[in-house]
Each structure stands twice: as C-alpha cells, then as structure tokens.
Coordinates of C-alpha atoms and ligand atoms in Angstrom, one line a residue:
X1 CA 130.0 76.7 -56.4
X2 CA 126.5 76.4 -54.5
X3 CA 123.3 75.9 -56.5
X4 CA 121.0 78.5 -57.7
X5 CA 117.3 78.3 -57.3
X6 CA 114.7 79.9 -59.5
X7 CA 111.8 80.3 -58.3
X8 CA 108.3 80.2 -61.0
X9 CA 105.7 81.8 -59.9
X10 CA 102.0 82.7 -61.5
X11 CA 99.9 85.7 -61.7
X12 CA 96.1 86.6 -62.6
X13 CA 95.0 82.8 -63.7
X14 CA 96.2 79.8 -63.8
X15 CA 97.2 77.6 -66.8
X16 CA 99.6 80.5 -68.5
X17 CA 102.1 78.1 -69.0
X18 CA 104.2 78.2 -66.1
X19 CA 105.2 74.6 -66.3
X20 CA 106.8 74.6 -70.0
X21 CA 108.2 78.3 -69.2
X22 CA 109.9 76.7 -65.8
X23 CA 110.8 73.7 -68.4
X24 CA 112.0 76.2 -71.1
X25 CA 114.4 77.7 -69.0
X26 CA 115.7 74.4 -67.6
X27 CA 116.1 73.7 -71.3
X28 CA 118.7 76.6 -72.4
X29 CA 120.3 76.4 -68.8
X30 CA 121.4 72.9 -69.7
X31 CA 122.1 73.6 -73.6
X32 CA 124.9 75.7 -71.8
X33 CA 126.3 73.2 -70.2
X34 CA 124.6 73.8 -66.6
X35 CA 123.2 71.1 -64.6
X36 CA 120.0 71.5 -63.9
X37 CA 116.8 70.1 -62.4
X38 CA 113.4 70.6 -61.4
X39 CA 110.7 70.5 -58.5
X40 CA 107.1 71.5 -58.5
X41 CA 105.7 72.7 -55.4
X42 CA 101.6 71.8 -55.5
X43 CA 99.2 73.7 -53.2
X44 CA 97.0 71.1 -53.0
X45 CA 96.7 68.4 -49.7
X46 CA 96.7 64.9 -51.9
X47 CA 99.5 63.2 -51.0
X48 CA 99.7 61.8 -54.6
X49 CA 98.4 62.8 -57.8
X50 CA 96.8 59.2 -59.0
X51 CA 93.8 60.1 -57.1
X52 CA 92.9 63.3 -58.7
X53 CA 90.0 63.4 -61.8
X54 CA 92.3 63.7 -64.6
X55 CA 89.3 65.7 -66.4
X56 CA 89.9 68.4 -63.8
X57 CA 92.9 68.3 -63.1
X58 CA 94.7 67.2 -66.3
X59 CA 96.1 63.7 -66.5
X60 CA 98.9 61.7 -64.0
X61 CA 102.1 61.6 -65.5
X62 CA 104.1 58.9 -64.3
X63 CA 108.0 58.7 -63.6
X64 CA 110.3 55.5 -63.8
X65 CA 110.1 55.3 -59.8
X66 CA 106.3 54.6 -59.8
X67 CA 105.7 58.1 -58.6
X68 CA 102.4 59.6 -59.4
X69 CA 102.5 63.2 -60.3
X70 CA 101.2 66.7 -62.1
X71 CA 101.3 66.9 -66.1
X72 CA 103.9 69.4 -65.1
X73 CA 106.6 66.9 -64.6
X74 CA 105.6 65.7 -68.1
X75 CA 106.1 69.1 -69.6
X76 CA 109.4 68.9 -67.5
X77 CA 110.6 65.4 -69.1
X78 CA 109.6 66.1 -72.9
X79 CA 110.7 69.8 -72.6
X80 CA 114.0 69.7 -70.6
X81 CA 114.8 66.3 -70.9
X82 CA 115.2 65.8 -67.8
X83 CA 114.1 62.4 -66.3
X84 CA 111.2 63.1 -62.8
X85 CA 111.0 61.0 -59.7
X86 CA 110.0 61.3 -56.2
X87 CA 111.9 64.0 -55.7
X88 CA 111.0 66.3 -58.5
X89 CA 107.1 66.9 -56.8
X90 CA 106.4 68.1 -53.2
X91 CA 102.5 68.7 -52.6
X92 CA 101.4 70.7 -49.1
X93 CA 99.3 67.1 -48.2
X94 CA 102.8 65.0 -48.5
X95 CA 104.6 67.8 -46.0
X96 CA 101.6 67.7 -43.9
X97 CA 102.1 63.8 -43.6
X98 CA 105.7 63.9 -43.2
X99 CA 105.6 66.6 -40.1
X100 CA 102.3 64.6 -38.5
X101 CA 103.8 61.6 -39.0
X102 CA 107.4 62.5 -37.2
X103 CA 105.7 64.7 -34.7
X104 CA 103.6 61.4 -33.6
X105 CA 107.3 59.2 -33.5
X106 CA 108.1 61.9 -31.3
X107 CA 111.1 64.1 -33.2
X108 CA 109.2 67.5 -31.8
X109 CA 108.6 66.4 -27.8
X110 CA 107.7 69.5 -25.9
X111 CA 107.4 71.7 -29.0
X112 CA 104.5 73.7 -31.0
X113 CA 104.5 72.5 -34.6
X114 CA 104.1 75.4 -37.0
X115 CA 104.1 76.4 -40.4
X116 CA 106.9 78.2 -40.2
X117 CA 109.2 77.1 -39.5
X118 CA 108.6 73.5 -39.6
X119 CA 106.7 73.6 -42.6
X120 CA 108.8 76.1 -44.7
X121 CA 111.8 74.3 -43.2
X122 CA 110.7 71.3 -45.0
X123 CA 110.5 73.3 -48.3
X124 CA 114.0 74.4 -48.0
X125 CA 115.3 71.4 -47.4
X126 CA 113.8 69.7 -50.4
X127 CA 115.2 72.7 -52.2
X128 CA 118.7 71.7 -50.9
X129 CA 118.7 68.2 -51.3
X130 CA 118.1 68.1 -54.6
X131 CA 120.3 71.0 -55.5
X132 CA 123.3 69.0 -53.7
X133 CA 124.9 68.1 -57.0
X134 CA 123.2 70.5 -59.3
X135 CA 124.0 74.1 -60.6
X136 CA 120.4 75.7 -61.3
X137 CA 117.3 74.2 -59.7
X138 CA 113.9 75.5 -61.1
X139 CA 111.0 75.4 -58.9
X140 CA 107.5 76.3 -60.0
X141 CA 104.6 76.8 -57.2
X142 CA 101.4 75.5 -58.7
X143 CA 98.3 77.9 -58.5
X144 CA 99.1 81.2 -58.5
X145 CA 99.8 84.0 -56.0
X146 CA 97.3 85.3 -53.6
X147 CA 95.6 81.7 -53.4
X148 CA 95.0 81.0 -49.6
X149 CA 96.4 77.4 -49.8
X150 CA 99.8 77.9 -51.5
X151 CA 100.5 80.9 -48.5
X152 CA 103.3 78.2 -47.1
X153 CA 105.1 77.8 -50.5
X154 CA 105.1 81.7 -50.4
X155 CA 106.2 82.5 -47.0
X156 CA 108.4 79.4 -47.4
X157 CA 110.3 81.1 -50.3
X158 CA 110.8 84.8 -48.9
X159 CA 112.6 82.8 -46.4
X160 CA 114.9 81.2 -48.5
X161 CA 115.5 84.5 -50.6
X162 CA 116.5 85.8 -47.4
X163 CA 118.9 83.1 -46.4
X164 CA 120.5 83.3 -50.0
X165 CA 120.1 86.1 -51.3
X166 CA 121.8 86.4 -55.3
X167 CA 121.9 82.5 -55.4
X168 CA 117.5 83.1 -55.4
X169 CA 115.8 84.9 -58.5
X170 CA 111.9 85.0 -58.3
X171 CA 110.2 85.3 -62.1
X172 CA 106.2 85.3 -62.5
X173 CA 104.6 84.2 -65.4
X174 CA 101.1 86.0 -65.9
X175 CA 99.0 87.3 -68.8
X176 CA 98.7 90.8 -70.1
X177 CA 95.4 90.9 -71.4
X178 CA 93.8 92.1 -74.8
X179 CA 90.7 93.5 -74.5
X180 CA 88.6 92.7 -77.2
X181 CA 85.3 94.8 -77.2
X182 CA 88.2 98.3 -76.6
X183 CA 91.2 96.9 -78.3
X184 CA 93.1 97.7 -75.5
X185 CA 95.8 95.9 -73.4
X186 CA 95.1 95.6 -69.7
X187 CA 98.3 95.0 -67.5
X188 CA 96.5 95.9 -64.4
X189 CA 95.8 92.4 -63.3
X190 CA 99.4 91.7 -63.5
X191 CA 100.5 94.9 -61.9
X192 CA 98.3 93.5 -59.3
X193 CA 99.5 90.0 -58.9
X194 CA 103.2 91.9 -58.5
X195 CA 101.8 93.8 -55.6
X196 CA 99.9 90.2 -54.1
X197 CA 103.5 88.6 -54.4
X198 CA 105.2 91.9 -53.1
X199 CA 102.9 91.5 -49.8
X200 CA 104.4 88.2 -49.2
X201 CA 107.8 89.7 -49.1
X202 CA 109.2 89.0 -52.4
X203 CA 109.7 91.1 -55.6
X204 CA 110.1 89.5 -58.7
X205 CA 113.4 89.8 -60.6
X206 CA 111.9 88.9 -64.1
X207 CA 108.2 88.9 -65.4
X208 CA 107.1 86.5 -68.5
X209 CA 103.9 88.4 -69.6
X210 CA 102.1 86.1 -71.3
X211 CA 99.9 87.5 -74.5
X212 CA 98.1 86.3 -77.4
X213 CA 99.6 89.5 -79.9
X214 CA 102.2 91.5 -79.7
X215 CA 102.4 93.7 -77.1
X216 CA 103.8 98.0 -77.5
X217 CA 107.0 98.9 -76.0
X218 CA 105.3 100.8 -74.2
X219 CA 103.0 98.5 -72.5
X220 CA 105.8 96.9 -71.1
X221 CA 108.2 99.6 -70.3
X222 CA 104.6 100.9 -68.0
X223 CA 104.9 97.6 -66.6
X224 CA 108.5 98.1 -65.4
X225 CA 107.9 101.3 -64.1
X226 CA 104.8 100.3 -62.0
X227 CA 106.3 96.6 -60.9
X228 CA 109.8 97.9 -59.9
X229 CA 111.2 95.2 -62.8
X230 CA 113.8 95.9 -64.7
X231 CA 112.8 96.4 -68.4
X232 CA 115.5 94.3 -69.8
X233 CA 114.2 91.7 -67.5
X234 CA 110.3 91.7 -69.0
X235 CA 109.8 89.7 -71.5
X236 CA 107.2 89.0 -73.9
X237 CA 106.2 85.4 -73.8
X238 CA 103.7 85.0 -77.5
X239 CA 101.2 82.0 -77.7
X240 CA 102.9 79.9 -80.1
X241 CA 101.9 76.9 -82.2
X242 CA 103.7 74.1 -80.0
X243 CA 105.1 73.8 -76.7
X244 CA 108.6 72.9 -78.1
X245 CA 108.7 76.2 -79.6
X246 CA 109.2 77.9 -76.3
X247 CA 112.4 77.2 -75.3
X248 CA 113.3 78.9 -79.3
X249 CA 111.6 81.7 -78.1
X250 CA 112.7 82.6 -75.3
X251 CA 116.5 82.3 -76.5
X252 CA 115.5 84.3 -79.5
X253 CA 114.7 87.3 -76.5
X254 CA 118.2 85.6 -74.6
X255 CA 116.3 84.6 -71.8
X256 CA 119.3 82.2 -70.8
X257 CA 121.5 85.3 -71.1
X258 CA 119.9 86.8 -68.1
X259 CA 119.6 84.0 -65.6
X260 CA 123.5 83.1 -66.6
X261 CA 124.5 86.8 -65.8
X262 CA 122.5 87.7 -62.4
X263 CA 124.0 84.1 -61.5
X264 CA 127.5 85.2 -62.3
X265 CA 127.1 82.2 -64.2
X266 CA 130.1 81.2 -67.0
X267 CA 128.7 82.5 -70.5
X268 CA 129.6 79.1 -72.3
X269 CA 127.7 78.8 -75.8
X270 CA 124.3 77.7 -75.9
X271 CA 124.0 74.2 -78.0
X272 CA 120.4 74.8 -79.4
X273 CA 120.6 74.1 -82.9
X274 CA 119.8 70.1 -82.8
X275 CA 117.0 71.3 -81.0
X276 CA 116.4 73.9 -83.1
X277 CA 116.1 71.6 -86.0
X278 CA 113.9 69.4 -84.7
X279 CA 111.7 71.8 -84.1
X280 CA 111.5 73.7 -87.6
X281 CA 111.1 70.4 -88.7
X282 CA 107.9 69.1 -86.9
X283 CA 106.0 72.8 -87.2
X284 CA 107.0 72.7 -91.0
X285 CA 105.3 69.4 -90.8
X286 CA 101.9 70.2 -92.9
X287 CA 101.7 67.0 -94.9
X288 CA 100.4 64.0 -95.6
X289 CA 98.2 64.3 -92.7
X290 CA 96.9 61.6 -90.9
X291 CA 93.4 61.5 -88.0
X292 CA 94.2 59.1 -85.1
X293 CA 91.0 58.6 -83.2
X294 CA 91.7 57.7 -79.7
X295 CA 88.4 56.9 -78.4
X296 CA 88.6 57.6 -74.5
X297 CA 85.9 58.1 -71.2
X298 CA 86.1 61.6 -71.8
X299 CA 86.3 64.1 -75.4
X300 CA 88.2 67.1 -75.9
X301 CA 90.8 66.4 -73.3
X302 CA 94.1 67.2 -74.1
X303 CA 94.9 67.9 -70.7
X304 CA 93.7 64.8 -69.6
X305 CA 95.5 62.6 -72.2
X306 CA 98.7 65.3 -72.5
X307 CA 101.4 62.7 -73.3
X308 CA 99.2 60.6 -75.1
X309 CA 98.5 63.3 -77.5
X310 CA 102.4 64.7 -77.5
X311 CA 103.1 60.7 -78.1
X312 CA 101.5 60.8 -81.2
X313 CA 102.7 64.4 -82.0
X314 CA 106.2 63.0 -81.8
X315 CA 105.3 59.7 -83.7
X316 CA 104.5 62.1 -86.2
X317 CA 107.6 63.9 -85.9
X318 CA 109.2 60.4 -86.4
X319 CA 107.6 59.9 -89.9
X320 CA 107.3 63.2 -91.5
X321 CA 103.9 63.6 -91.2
X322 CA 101.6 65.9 -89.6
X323 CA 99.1 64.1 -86.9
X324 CA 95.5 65.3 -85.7
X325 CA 93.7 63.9 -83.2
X326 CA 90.2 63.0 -82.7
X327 CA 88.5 62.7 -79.3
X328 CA 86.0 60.5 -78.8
X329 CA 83.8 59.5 -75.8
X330 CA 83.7 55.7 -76.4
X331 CA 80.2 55.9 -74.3
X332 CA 78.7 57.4 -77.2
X333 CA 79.4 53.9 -79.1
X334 CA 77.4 51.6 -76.9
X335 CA 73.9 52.9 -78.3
X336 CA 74.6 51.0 -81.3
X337 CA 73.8 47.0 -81.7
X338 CA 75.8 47.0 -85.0
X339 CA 78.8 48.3 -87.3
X340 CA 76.2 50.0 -89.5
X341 CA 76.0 52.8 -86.6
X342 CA 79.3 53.0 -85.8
X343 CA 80.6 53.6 -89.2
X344 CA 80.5 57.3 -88.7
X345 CA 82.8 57.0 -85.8
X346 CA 85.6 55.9 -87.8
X347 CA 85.1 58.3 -91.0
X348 CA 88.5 60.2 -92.0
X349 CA 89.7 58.2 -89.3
X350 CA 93.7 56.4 -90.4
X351 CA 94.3 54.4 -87.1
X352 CA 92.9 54.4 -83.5
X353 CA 94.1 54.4 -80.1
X354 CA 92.5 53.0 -76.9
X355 CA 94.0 54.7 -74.3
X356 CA 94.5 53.8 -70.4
X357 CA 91.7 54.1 -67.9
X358 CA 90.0 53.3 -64.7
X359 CA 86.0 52.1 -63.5
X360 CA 83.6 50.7 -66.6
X361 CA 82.8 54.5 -67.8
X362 CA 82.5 53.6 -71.8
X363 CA 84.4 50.3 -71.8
X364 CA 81.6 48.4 -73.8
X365 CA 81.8 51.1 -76.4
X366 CA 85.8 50.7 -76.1
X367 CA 85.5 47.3 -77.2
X368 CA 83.1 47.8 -79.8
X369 CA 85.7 50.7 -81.3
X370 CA 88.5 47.9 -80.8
X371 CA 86.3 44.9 -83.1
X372 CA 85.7 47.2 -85.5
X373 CA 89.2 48.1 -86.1
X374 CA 90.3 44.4 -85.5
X375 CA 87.9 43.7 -88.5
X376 CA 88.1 46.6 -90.5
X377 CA 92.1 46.5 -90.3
X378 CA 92.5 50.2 -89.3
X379 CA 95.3 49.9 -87.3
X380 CA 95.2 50.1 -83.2
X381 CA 97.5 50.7 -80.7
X382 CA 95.7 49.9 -77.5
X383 CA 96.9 51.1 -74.1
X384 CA 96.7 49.6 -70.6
X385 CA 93.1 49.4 -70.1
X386 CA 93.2 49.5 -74.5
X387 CA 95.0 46.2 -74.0
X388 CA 93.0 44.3 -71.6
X389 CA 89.4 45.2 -73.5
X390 CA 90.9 43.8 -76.6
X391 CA 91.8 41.1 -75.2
X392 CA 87.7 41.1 -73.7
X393 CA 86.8 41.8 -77.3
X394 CA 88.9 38.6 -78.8
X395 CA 87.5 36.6 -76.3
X396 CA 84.6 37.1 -77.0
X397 CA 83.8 38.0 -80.1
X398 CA 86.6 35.5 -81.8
X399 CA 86.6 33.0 -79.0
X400 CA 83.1 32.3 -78.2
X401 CA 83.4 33.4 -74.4
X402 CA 80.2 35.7 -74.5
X403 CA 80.3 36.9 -70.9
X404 CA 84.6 37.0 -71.2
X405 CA 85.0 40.4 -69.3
X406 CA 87.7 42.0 -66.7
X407 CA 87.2 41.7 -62.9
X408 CA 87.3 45.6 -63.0
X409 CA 84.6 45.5 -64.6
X410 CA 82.5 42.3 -64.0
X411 CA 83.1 39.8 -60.8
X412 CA 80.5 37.0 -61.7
X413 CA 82.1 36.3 -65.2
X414 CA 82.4 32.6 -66.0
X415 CA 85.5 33.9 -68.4
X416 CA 87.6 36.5 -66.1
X417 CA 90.2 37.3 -68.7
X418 CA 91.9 40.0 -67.2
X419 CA 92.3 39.6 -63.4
X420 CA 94.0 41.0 -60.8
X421 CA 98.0 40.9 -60.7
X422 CA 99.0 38.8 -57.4
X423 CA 98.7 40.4 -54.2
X424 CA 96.0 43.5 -55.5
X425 CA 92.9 42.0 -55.0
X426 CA 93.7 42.0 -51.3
X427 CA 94.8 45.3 -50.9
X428 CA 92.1 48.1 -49.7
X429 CA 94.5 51.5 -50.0
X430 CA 93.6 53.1 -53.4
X431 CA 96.6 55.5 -53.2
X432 CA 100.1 54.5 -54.6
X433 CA 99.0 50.9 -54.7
X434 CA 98.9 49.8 -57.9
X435 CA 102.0 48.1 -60.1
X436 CA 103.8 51.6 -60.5
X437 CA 106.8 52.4 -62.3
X438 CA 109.2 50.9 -64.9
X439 CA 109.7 47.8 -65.5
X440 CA 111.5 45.6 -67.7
X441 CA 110.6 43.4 -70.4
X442 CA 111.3 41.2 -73.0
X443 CA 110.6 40.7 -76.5
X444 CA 109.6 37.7 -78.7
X445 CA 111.7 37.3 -81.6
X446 CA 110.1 37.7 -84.7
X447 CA 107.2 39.6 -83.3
X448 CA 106.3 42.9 -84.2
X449 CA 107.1 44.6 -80.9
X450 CA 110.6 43.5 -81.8
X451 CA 110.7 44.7 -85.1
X452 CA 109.5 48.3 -83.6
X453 CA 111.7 48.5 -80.8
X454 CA 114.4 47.2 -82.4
X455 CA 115.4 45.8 -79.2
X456 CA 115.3 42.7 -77.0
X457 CA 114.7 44.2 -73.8
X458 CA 112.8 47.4 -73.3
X459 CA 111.8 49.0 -69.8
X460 CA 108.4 51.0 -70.2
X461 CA 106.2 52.9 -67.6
X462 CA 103.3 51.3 -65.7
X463 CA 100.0 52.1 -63.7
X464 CA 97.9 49.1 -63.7
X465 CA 96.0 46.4 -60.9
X466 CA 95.0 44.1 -63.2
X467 CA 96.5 42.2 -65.9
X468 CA 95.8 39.8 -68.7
X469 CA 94.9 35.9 -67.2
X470 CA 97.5 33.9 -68.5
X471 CA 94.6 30.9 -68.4
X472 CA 93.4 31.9 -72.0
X473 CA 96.2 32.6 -73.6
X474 CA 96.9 29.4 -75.9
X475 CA 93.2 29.7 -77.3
X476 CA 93.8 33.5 -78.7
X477 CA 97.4 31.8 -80.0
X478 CA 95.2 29.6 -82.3
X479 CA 93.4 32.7 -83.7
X480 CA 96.6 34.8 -84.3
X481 CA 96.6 36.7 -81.3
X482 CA 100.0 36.7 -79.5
X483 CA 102.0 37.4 -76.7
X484 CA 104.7 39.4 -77.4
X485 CA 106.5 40.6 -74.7
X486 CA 106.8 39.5 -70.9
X487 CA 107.6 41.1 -68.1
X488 CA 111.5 39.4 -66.8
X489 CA 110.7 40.2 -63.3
X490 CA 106.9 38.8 -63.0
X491 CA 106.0 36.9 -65.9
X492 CA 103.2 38.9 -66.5
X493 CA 101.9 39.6 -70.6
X494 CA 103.2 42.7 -71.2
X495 CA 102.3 43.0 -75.2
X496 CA 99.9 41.3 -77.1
X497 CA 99.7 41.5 -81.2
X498 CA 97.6 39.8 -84.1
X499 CA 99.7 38.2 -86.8
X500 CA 100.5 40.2 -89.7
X501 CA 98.8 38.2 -91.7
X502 CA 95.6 39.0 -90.0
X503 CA 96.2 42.3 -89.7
X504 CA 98.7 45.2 -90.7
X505 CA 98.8 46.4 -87.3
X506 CA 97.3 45.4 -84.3
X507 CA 98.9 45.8 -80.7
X508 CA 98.2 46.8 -77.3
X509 CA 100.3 47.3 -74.3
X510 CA 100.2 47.2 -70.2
X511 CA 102.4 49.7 -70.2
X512 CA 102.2 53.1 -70.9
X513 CA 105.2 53.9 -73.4
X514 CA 103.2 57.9 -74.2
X515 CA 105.2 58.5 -70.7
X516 CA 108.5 58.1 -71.9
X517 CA 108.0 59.3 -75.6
X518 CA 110.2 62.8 -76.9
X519 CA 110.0 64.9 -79.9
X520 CA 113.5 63.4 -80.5
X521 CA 112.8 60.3 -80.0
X522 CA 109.2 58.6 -80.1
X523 CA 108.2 56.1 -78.6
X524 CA 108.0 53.1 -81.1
X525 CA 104.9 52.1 -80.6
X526 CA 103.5 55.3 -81.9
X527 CA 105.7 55.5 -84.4
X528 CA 104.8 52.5 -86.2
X529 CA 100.7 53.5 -85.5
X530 CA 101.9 56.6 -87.7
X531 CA 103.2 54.2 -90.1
X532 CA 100.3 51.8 -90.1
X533 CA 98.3 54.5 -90.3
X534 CA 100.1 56.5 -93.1
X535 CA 100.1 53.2 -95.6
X536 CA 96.2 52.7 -94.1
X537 CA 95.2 56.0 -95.3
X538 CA 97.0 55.9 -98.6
X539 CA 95.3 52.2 -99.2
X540 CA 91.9 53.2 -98.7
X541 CA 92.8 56.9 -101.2
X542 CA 93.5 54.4 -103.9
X543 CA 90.4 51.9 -103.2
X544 CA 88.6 55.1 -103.1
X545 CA 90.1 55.9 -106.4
X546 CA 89.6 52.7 -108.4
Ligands
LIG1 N1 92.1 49.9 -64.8 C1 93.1 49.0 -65.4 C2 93.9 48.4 -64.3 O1 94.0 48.9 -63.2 C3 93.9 49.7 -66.4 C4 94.7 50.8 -65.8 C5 95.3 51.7 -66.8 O2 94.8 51.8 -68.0 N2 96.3 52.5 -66.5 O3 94.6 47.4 -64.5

C-alpha cells in the first residue's frame, strides 16, 4: 500500500503548537501499529539551524547524524519517539543550495530554473523518499499561511494533493481566540487563515482550534459552516499542563480514528495505556519538589533550553518527584568579588546545571556559579561548555593556574585548558563544522558515570569545537577530579567527575545527553542530579531543623 502524507499547517500566529500536534498524531498513528515518520518543512533560507540565535529562534536540537535542526524535531523525538536525521528537516535555503548548486554542474543546460517546478519538485520528492518504507508521513510547514516566504511549501503541496489525491489530508492548527475585555470568542482570524490557505489551492480536511477554555458547540459548528470543514473533523485542541498530555487528548476526541478512516487505514487497536500511565504519573507528580538552577547566557528561556528543561522534567519523572526550574543569567553573577553576594543566587536552590553555550557571554559568572557549588556541595551537572568552565574553575581556583581559561574564550593564556579538538582551529566555515553528532564512549569502572548509566559503553549527542587539554589532566587527578569517560574513536575526555568523597555529586559532560532524554526513559545524568538533589534538599531541611 503507498504512503499517506499529512500535511500540518498553521493559521493566525505562530507558536500554537503545531510541532507537538504534528508529533501527537505521529504518536497514536504508531500506537496502532502504523509506521510512521516525520519532516518539517522551514521557510526560512539558513541552510542549517546551528547558526540561528537560539533566544529567537528557540534552541538547536541535535540528531545522532550531527544534523542541526528546529526544536521541532525535538518535540518529534520526545513526543513520537521517533528518532530525526537529515532527512527529517528540509529548509527553503538547503533547496535553494541543492538546485544552484546542480544547475551550476550543469543538470539543467538550456533550461529556466523555477520555483515550480524545480523547487516544488524537490519538495515532493523529499516527501517520497522518505515515505518509501513508511505508511503515514506527517509534514508540518513552519510559519504559518499567508507568510510571503513559505509561498513554495504551499504551492508545492497543492501540487502534491493534486497528484495524490485521498493518499493527502491537509489539517491547520490555529487559535480561536477569547476575548477578554467582551468575553467573547473570535474565530474570525481562523476563518481567515482557511480562506489564506484556500487561495493557495488547498482546503483543509481537519482544523485543530487551539483555545485556552472551552469552546460552545456552537462556536465550532459556525466554524464548519463558514470553513467548508466537516464538524466531526474540528476539533478542540485545550492548553494543557504538559506537552505529553497531547497525544491523551487528542485520542480522548479519537483524533487517530479519523486519519485511520479517510486513509482507509486498518482499525487495529490503539496501544496507549503504557503511555497513558506514564503520563498520569508525571502530572500527578506534585511532591517532594525540588529547584534546579541552571544558570545560562540568557533567563526565562525555555524555548531556548527546551530539552534541557524536558531533561530534567523526565529526570523528575524518573524519581517521583516534581522539578522546577530556575533561570538564571550567569552575567548577573560576575558583579560580585565574593560568595557573600552570590549567596542569593543559590537560595531554595537543590542542584544546578550549567548548560551548553557559545562566545564568553556570562562565562566568568558560570564559573563562579560552578565553585560555589563545587564548595558548597550542591550538586552540578555541567554541560558542554558546563564541563569545560569547571574544568577553568578547578584549574584555577584548586590548581593554582590563575589565568587557566579556554581558547574560546582567552588566546594569550599561559594555561589553555580547554583547546581546540584537532583539525578546528584551522577551519574558517562556522556552519556544520563543529564535532556533530553521536558518538561513542566509554566508561571508567568504578566511576560514577558507570554507576548512572549502568553501562560500559554509552553513545551520546555532541556540538562542540573545543575540548578539555588532556595536558592538565594528571594535576586535577591529584585533587579528585577525574576522567570518567573517553571517547573510543578520538580519545578525547568525554566526562569528568570529583570523587565522592569530595563531593556527593559533581559531573559535567561534552556531550549533550538532554538530546536524547524521554519521559520514559531519562537520561541518567539527570536522573541522578534529581537524586543528588532530592537527598541535598532533604540534608539541608534537617540542618535547618537541628
Ligand atoms: N563553545 C564550546 C565549544 O564549542 C561549547 C559548545 C557547547 O556547549 N555545545 O566547544
């Protein structure tokens, strides 16, 4: 049987949720036994997403094959469990390249390149390869409709319906919106994104309408009547508490039902209980509660650290315990000569993360958060860049190198403890350059790693030019600072950790394991910060106590 295509489009604004309703689907389409995958379709002419602020544009999620991509794709992994490569992302500036690139080796001699068709050809055919041994394929088109630079996508799309016909179903996700100051609902702007999408030649066969409340019957039988949707095919999409709750809700309104039956789809049973489980058990999660602070360049960004924060969500999950997160801009840290000021940074606060990062934006303030916690015991769980600056803090503060620093961040150092990883210094492209992807490693015995992984060799995500100097390595030893894990391939220190004599729990990685972390299955590190932080916060209840 040939593969059928969904095709997630968005209406009014953008950031309704497109990307967890296009993962929610993918979600019960497999539960029933389908197999399924995913693509997102991005507007915008970066051929990669590494390069783009994760401030504005939410973070980079990474895949296995080193490919840098939308937060999307990470909604896509956690959600549908579906593992994202290359070919899982297609942005307007990679399809661009591609047709410039063959047009200059010559493949169109004599002809006039043009969007269509050799730009909406290009779509299709991304669409086909990947549905070659699949049975749904959900594609979402970022942005949403009417925006001049996702026109291609569009036009690309009506082409494809027409070509396929039944095997294409179009669904828009946009808002119906509750006006506050007339306690009314407006579905106006989403009558009117039906009638922008209708101009590109397509009519929707399901609309998500995405509200805050609960919406009339007859709200939504108006909408049918004025969008040309079928009633039974609107469907109320709530704000809920968690993102994993989506996928519950939209079975609850048998979502799956409908995409199985205008497929002609077999109606095998859907196997959502597990999930369903899981679920009930992490929103029930209320208490004990523990704070992580993960003191980053930027505060308030859950977009821009979105699996770091569903990480430690699912390291929550993983001990029974409700986690909240505080953001802080490490920047704010570097006023301060002394612990005395910083104090208030780590009130209420049970462990702390350091996350990833990139230029020396708040790095002196990261490694005063990281002596403080190496000092004060709370436990830490640094990251990447949270590895490398405590490995500037040790070196410095407990090593005596005063000027130790990373080449990032300092070239004339006398003490250049983190340099660059073979062959990057050289190399002068900042796109897709950097040591991308999974990679394997392996685990000291008897080293806490070990202990948390449970596993000799482990394979984790990274994004990273530098790495620690090797050079310096026997002088933290001395102190209690170890290596705990190398990289098989390279060599390279891929985990570092301070005895546990020194310290309950101390440990930063060049990898970035929040990548690969699920609700069903966290990744270790986090869960053990949980625990470090769980028996950190019930220690310092009882010293408050005595
Ligand atoms: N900027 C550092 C490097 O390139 C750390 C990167 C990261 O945290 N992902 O090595």
């Amino acid at each position: 049987m040939s593969c059928k295509f969904i095709i997630v489009v968005g209406g009014v604004i953008s950031g309704t949720g497109k990307g967890v309703s296009a993962a929610s689907i993918g979600l019960l389409l497999k539960f029933r036994g389908h197999r399924v995958d995913l693509i997102k379709f991005d507007p915008y002419l970066n051929t990669n997403a590494g390069i783009l602020a994760p401030r504005e544009h939410g973070e980079c999620f990474l895949c296995d094959d080193g490919t840098e991509t939308d937060l999307d794709l990470g909604h896509y992994e956690r959600i549908a469990g579906i593992n994202m490569s290359k070919s899982n992302i297609c942005t307007s500036g990679t399809l661009y390249k591609e047709l410039i690139e063959e047009q200059e080796a010559g493949k169109y001699l004599g002809q006039t390149i043009q969007l269509s068709p050799h730009i909406t050809d290009k779509v299709h055919d991304r669409l086909l390869e990947l549905g070659k041994d699949k049975d749904v394929v959900i594609a979402e088109i970022g942005g949403t409709v009417g925006d001049s630079e996702s026109y291609a996508f569009f036009e690309a799309m009506r082409q494809f319906k027409q070509k396929l016909k039944d095997d294409v179903l179009i669904v828009m996700v946009a808002p119906i919106l509750w006006v506050n100051t007339i306690k009314e609902f407006k579905s106006k702007p989403l009558q009117n994104a039906v009638k922008e999408l209708q101009r590109h030649g397509l009519q929707p066969d399901a609309i998500f309408c995405r509200v805050d409340r609960h919406v009339p019957e007859k709200i939504l039988n108006k909408v049918s009547q004025l969008t040309n949707v079928k009633r039974e095919c609107i469907f109320e999409a709530p704000d809920v508490q968690s993102i994993y709750q989506v996928p519950l809700e939209f079975y609850n309104r048998h979502v799956d039902d409908l995409f199985v039956d205008l497929f002609r789809l077999s109606r095998s049973a859907c196997r959502i209980h597990k999930y369903r489980e899981v679920v009930e058990k992490y929103i029930g999660n209320q208490s004990p509660a523990v704070e992580i602070g993960v003191f980053g360049k930027y505060d308030n960004c859950d977009e821009a650290y979105m699996s770091l924060k569903e990480a430690l969500m699912h390291g929550g999950v993983a001990n029974n315990a409700k986690v909240n997160v505080r953001w802080i801009k490490a920047e704010e840290l570097e006023k301060y000569k002394d612990n005395r000021g910083l104090h208030k940074y780590f009130e209420g606060l049970d462990g702390v993360i350091v996350p990833g990062g990139f230029d020396n934006r708040g790095t002196e303030g990261k490694i005063k958060a990281i002596q403080y916690c190496r000092e004060k015991k709370i436990p830490f769980l640094g990251i990447c860049l949270g590895l490398q600056m405590a490995v500037v803090e040790f070196a410095r503060n407990a090593c005596g190198m005063t000027d130790a620093n990373s080449l990032e961040f300092d070239n004339s150092t006398s003490h250049p403890v983190v340099h660059f990883i073979e062959g990057q210094g050289s190399l002068l492209k900042k796109s897709a350059t950097m040591r991308l992807g999974a990679y394997e490693c392996e685990l000291n015995k008897d080293s806490l790693a070990i202990q948390l992984y449970g596993n000799k060799i482990i394979h984790e995500r990274h994004r990273h030019r530098y790495e620690v100097n090797p050079e310096y390595l026997d002088q933290y030893a001395k102190k209690g600072f170890r290596v705990s894990g190398v990289s098989t391939t390279s060599g390279l220190v891929e985990i570092m950790e301070l005895d546990k004599s020194i310290h309950p729990y101390f440990i930063g990685t060049q990898a970035h394991p929040e990548f690969k972390s699920k609700l069903q299955s966290a990744s270790p590190l986090f869960t053990g910060l949980i625990a470090a932080s769980l028996q950190n916060k019930t220690l310092n209840s009882t010293i408050d106590k005595a």
